[in-house]
Amino acid sequence: MAVQRTFSIIKPDATARNITGKVNAKIEDAGLRIIAQKRIKMTREQAEGFYAVHKERPFFNDLVSFMISGPVVVQVLEGENAIAKYRDVMGATNPEDAAEGTIRASFAESIEANTVHGSDAPETAAQEIPFFFKEDEIVG
Ligand code: IDP
């Protein structure tokens, strides 16, 4: 399996509870390397653009409001099979379904305030990384 890059967001529920370091420890313990990271406050336009694939879903407006309700930490992670590996480390979308030890099982508050985002496929990662990072901000 090749070395891949994936895009991650530590969501506002995690920055509010000051647990970004605990999330990062789980990422690093899984063998993923944080090769870019910044703390930002997303604009509504950014959040709507980022989640555009979900715009017909009933939870879209609430999701956008949640994502702009506080700071987030956007990241690029690198490692062997990073996209699938990070999805495993995150756990299921609904924390009630997430496997023990995963980020969402450990920290998520609800299906919406579920602590992290991670790209779901190589094509998604390739769109999401440049949405937030310039190439010279990523140091592999
Ligand atoms: P994922 O983040 O596990 O890939 P998606 O289905 O792509 O899950 O949904 C994107 C985000 O939208 C979720 O992480 C969660 O924050 C939110 N979300 C998904 N389903 C629901 C729902 O049924 N109610 C409220 N928010 C939801």
mmCIF file of C-alpha atoms and ligand atoms in Angstrom:
data_model
loop_
_atom_site.group_PDB
_atom_site.id
_atom_site.type_symbol
_atom_site.label_atom_id
_atom_site.label_comp_id
_atom_site.label_asym_id
_atom_site.label_seq_id
_atom_site.Cartn_x
_atom_site.Cartn_y
_atom_site.Cartn_z
ATOM 1 C CA MET A 1 0.000 0.000 0.000
ATOM 2 C CA ALA A 2 1.303 3.406 -0.943
ATOM 3 C CA VAL A 3 1.915 6.402 1.272
ATOM 4 C CA GLN A 4 -1.157 8.640 1.052
ATOM 5 C CA ARG A 5 -2.282 12.020 2.320
ATOM 6 C CA THR A 6 -5.683 12.659 3.850
ATOM 7 C CA PHE A 7 -7.484 15.749 5.080
ATOM 8 C CA SER A 8 -8.690 16.041 8.672
ATOM 9 C CA ILE A 9 -10.690 18.553 10.700
ATOM 10 C CA ILE A 10 -10.805 18.621 14.486
ATOM 11 C CA LYS A 11 -14.303 20.029 14.918
ATOM 12 C CA PRO A 12 -15.625 22.796 17.230
ATOM 13 C CA ASP A 13 -16.846 20.362 19.910
ATOM 14 C CA ALA A 14 -13.216 19.301 20.426
ATOM 15 C CA THR A 15 -11.668 22.783 20.428
ATOM 16 C CA ALA A 16 -14.399 23.865 22.913
ATOM 17 C CA ARG A 17 -13.382 21.061 25.292
ATOM 18 C CA ASN A 18 -9.617 21.707 24.794
ATOM 19 C CA ILE A 19 -8.961 18.125 23.652
ATOM 20 C CA THR A 20 -7.157 18.733 20.340
ATOM 21 C CA GLY A 21 -3.984 17.240 21.813
ATOM 22 C CA LYS A 22 -5.844 14.082 22.873
ATOM 23 C CA VAL A 23 -7.197 13.729 19.324
ATOM 24 C CA ASN A 24 -3.717 14.281 17.886
ATOM 25 C CA ALA A 25 -2.297 11.613 20.204
ATOM 26 C CA LYS A 26 -4.722 9.057 18.728
ATOM 27 C CA ILE A 27 -3.744 10.151 15.206
ATOM 28 C CA GLU A 28 -0.020 9.812 15.940
ATOM 29 C CA ASP A 29 -0.426 6.571 17.891
ATOM 30 C CA ALA A 30 -1.988 5.084 14.742
ATOM 31 C CA GLY A 31 1.186 5.864 12.798
ATOM 32 C CA LEU A 32 -0.183 8.871 10.936
ATOM 33 C CA ARG A 33 2.028 11.950 10.670
ATOM 34 C CA ILE A 34 0.540 15.470 10.964
ATOM 35 C CA ILE A 35 2.330 17.217 8.077
ATOM 36 C CA ALA A 36 0.204 20.402 8.093
ATOM 37 C CA GLN A 37 -1.986 21.926 10.768
ATOM 38 C CA LYS A 38 -3.678 25.251 11.462
ATOM 39 C CA ARG A 39 -6.395 26.542 13.749
ATOM 40 C CA ILE A 40 -9.000 28.613 11.910
ATOM 41 C CA LYS A 41 -12.531 29.910 12.256
ATOM 42 C CA MET A 42 -14.384 28.830 9.122
ATOM 43 C CA THR A 43 -16.635 31.342 7.398
ATOM 44 C CA ARG A 44 -20.184 30.278 6.534
ATOM 45 C CA GLU A 45 -19.184 30.368 2.836
ATOM 46 C CA GLN A 46 -16.218 28.046 3.477
ATOM 47 C CA ALA A 47 -18.333 25.589 5.480
ATOM 48 C CA GLU A 48 -21.105 25.584 2.862
ATOM 49 C CA GLY A 49 -18.546 25.042 0.102
ATOM 50 C CA PHE A 50 -16.723 22.317 1.989
ATOM 51 C CA TYR A 51 -19.936 20.400 2.717
ATOM 52 C CA ALA A 52 -21.594 21.164 -0.656
ATOM 53 C CA VAL A 53 -22.094 17.418 -1.316
ATOM 54 C CA HIS A 54 -24.469 17.364 1.659
ATOM 55 C CA LYS A 55 -26.531 20.418 0.701
ATOM 56 C CA GLU A 56 -29.710 18.418 0.052
ATOM 57 C CA ARG A 57 -29.425 16.526 3.347
ATOM 58 C CA PRO A 58 -31.826 17.548 6.150
ATOM 59 C CA PHE A 59 -28.935 18.208 8.537
ATOM 60 C CA PHE A 60 -27.018 20.548 6.181
ATOM 61 C CA ASN A 61 -27.938 23.903 7.797
ATOM 62 C CA ASP A 62 -27.325 22.609 11.306
ATOM 63 C CA LEU A 63 -24.015 21.089 10.233
ATOM 64 C CA VAL A 64 -22.816 24.374 8.713
ATOM 65 C CA SER A 65 -23.889 26.291 11.847
ATOM 66 C CA PHE A 66 -22.054 23.784 14.027
ATOM 67 C CA MET A 67 -18.862 23.949 11.952
ATOM 68 C CA ILE A 68 -18.724 27.759 12.263
ATOM 69 C CA SER A 69 -19.711 27.814 15.949
ATOM 70 C CA GLY A 70 -16.082 27.859 17.089
ATOM 71 C CA PRO A 71 -12.506 27.282 15.972
ATOM 72 C CA VAL A 72 -11.502 24.150 14.105
ATOM 73 C CA VAL A 73 -8.081 22.632 13.454
ATOM 74 C CA VAL A 74 -7.533 21.667 9.819
ATOM 75 C CA GLN A 75 -4.818 19.114 9.116
ATOM 76 C CA VAL A 76 -3.093 17.054 6.471
ATOM 77 C CA LEU A 77 -2.139 13.558 7.625
ATOM 78 C CA GLU A 78 0.335 11.303 5.849
ATOM 79 C CA GLY A 79 1.048 7.604 6.132
ATOM 80 C CA GLU A 80 0.623 4.150 4.635
ATOM 81 C CA ASN A 81 -2.998 3.782 3.522
ATOM 82 C CA ALA A 82 -3.742 7.053 5.342
ATOM 83 C CA ILE A 83 -7.286 7.574 4.036
ATOM 84 C CA ALA A 84 -8.735 4.243 5.193
ATOM 85 C CA LYS A 85 -6.509 4.157 8.272
ATOM 86 C CA TYR A 86 -7.777 7.530 9.490
ATOM 87 C CA ARG A 87 -11.410 6.485 8.858
ATOM 88 C CA ASP A 88 -10.705 3.481 11.119
ATOM 89 C CA VAL A 89 -9.128 5.685 13.792
ATOM 90 C CA MET A 90 -12.103 8.101 13.619
ATOM 91 C CA GLY A 91 -14.776 5.418 14.023
ATOM 92 C CA ALA A 92 -18.365 5.452 12.736
ATOM 93 C CA THR A 93 -20.185 8.762 12.105
ATOM 94 C CA ASN A 94 -22.581 8.071 14.987
ATOM 95 C CA PRO A 95 -20.487 7.645 18.146
ATOM 96 C CA GLU A 96 -23.004 5.073 19.416
ATOM 97 C CA ASP A 97 -21.871 2.826 16.547
ATOM 98 C CA ALA A 98 -18.152 3.636 16.794
ATOM 99 C CA ALA A 99 -15.727 0.908 17.842
ATOM 100 C CA GLU A 100 -14.087 1.163 21.242
ATOM 101 C CA GLY A 101 -10.880 3.182 21.296
ATOM 102 C CA THR A 102 -11.724 5.196 18.186
ATOM 103 C CA ILE A 103 -11.704 8.995 18.363
ATOM 104 C CA ARG A 104 -15.476 9.227 18.043
ATOM 105 C CA ALA A 105 -16.177 6.479 20.604
ATOM 106 C CA SER A 106 -13.788 8.196 23.013
ATOM 107 C CA PHE A 107 -14.712 11.836 22.512
ATOM 108 C CA ALA A 108 -17.743 12.524 20.269
ATOM 109 C CA GLU A 109 -20.813 14.135 21.825
ATOM 110 C CA SER A 110 -23.396 13.263 19.134
ATOM 111 C CA ILE A 111 -23.801 12.245 15.477
ATOM 112 C CA GLU A 112 -23.307 15.926 14.566
ATOM 113 C CA ALA A 113 -20.720 17.004 17.158
ATOM 114 C CA ASN A 114 -18.556 14.013 16.368
ATOM 115 C CA THR A 115 -15.106 15.561 16.937
ATOM 116 C CA VAL A 116 -13.403 14.856 13.581
ATOM 117 C CA HIS A 117 -13.755 14.850 9.816
ATOM 118 C CA GLY A 118 -11.638 12.706 7.507
ATOM 119 C CA SER A 119 -11.625 12.349 3.724
ATOM 120 C CA ASP A 120 -13.524 9.258 2.544
ATOM 121 C CA ALA A 121 -11.651 8.562 -0.725
ATOM 122 C CA PRO A 122 -8.519 9.606 -2.658
ATOM 123 C CA GLU A 123 -10.564 11.912 -4.929
ATOM 124 C CA THR A 124 -12.108 13.607 -1.879
ATOM 125 C CA ALA A 125 -8.706 14.071 -0.218
ATOM 126 C CA ALA A 126 -7.380 15.590 -3.442
ATOM 127 C CA GLN A 127 -10.175 18.195 -3.353
ATOM 128 C CA GLU A 128 -10.245 18.821 0.397
ATOM 129 C CA ILE A 129 -6.510 19.372 1.010
ATOM 130 C CA PRO A 130 -6.172 22.344 -1.404
ATOM 131 C CA PHE A 131 -9.472 23.761 -0.118
ATOM 132 C CA PHE A 132 -7.583 24.774 3.058
ATOM 133 C CA PHE A 133 -3.831 24.461 2.372
ATOM 134 C CA LYS A 134 -1.336 25.885 -0.076
ATOM 135 C CA GLU A 135 1.341 23.412 -1.183
ATOM 136 C CA ASP A 136 4.076 25.293 0.735
ATOM 137 C CA GLU A 137 2.113 24.928 4.004
ATOM 138 C CA ILE A 138 2.422 21.130 3.790
ATOM 139 C CA VAL A 139 5.757 19.781 4.987
ATOM 140 C CA GLY A 140 6.006 16.036 4.533
HETATM 141 P P1 IDP B 1 -18.523 11.236 8.007
HETATM 142 O O1 IDP B 1 -18.086 12.539 8.671
HETATM 143 O O2 IDP B 1 -18.413 10.065 8.962
HETATM 144 O O3 IDP B 1 -17.865 10.978 6.671
HETATM 145 P P2 IDP B 1 -20.977 12.038 6.591
HETATM 146 O O4 IDP B 1 -22.159 11.154 6.339
HETATM 147 O O5 IDP B 1 -20.123 12.433 5.421
HETATM 148 O O6 IDP B 1 -20.112 11.362 7.743
HETATM 149 O O7 IDP B 1 -21.567 13.354 7.271
HETATM 150 C C1 IDP B 1 -20.781 14.526 7.422
HETATM 151 C C2 IDP B 1 -21.014 15.097 8.795
HETATM 152 O O8 IDP B 1 -22.375 15.530 8.894
HETATM 153 C C3 IDP B 1 -20.850 14.108 9.957
HETATM 154 O O9 IDP B 1 -19.508 13.933 10.361
HETATM 155 C C4 IDP B 1 -21.689 14.760 11.030
HETATM 156 O O10 IDP B 1 -20.996 15.849 11.658
HETATM 157 C C5 IDP B 1 -22.852 15.324 10.223
HETATM 158 N N1 IDP B 1 -23.988 14.375 10.159
HETATM 159 C C6 IDP B 1 -24.062 13.218 9.448
HETATM 160 N N2 IDP B 1 -25.249 12.614 9.621
HETATM 161 C C7 IDP B 1 -25.948 13.420 10.455
HETATM 162 C C8 IDP B 1 -27.285 13.347 11.006
HETATM 163 O O11 IDP B 1 -28.051 12.403 10.752
HETATM 164 N N3 IDP B 1 -27.649 14.376 11.844
HETATM 165 C C9 IDP B 1 -26.822 15.433 12.126
HETATM 166 N N4 IDP B 1 -25.570 15.542 11.614
HETATM 167 C C10 IDP B 1 -25.148 14.549 10.800
#
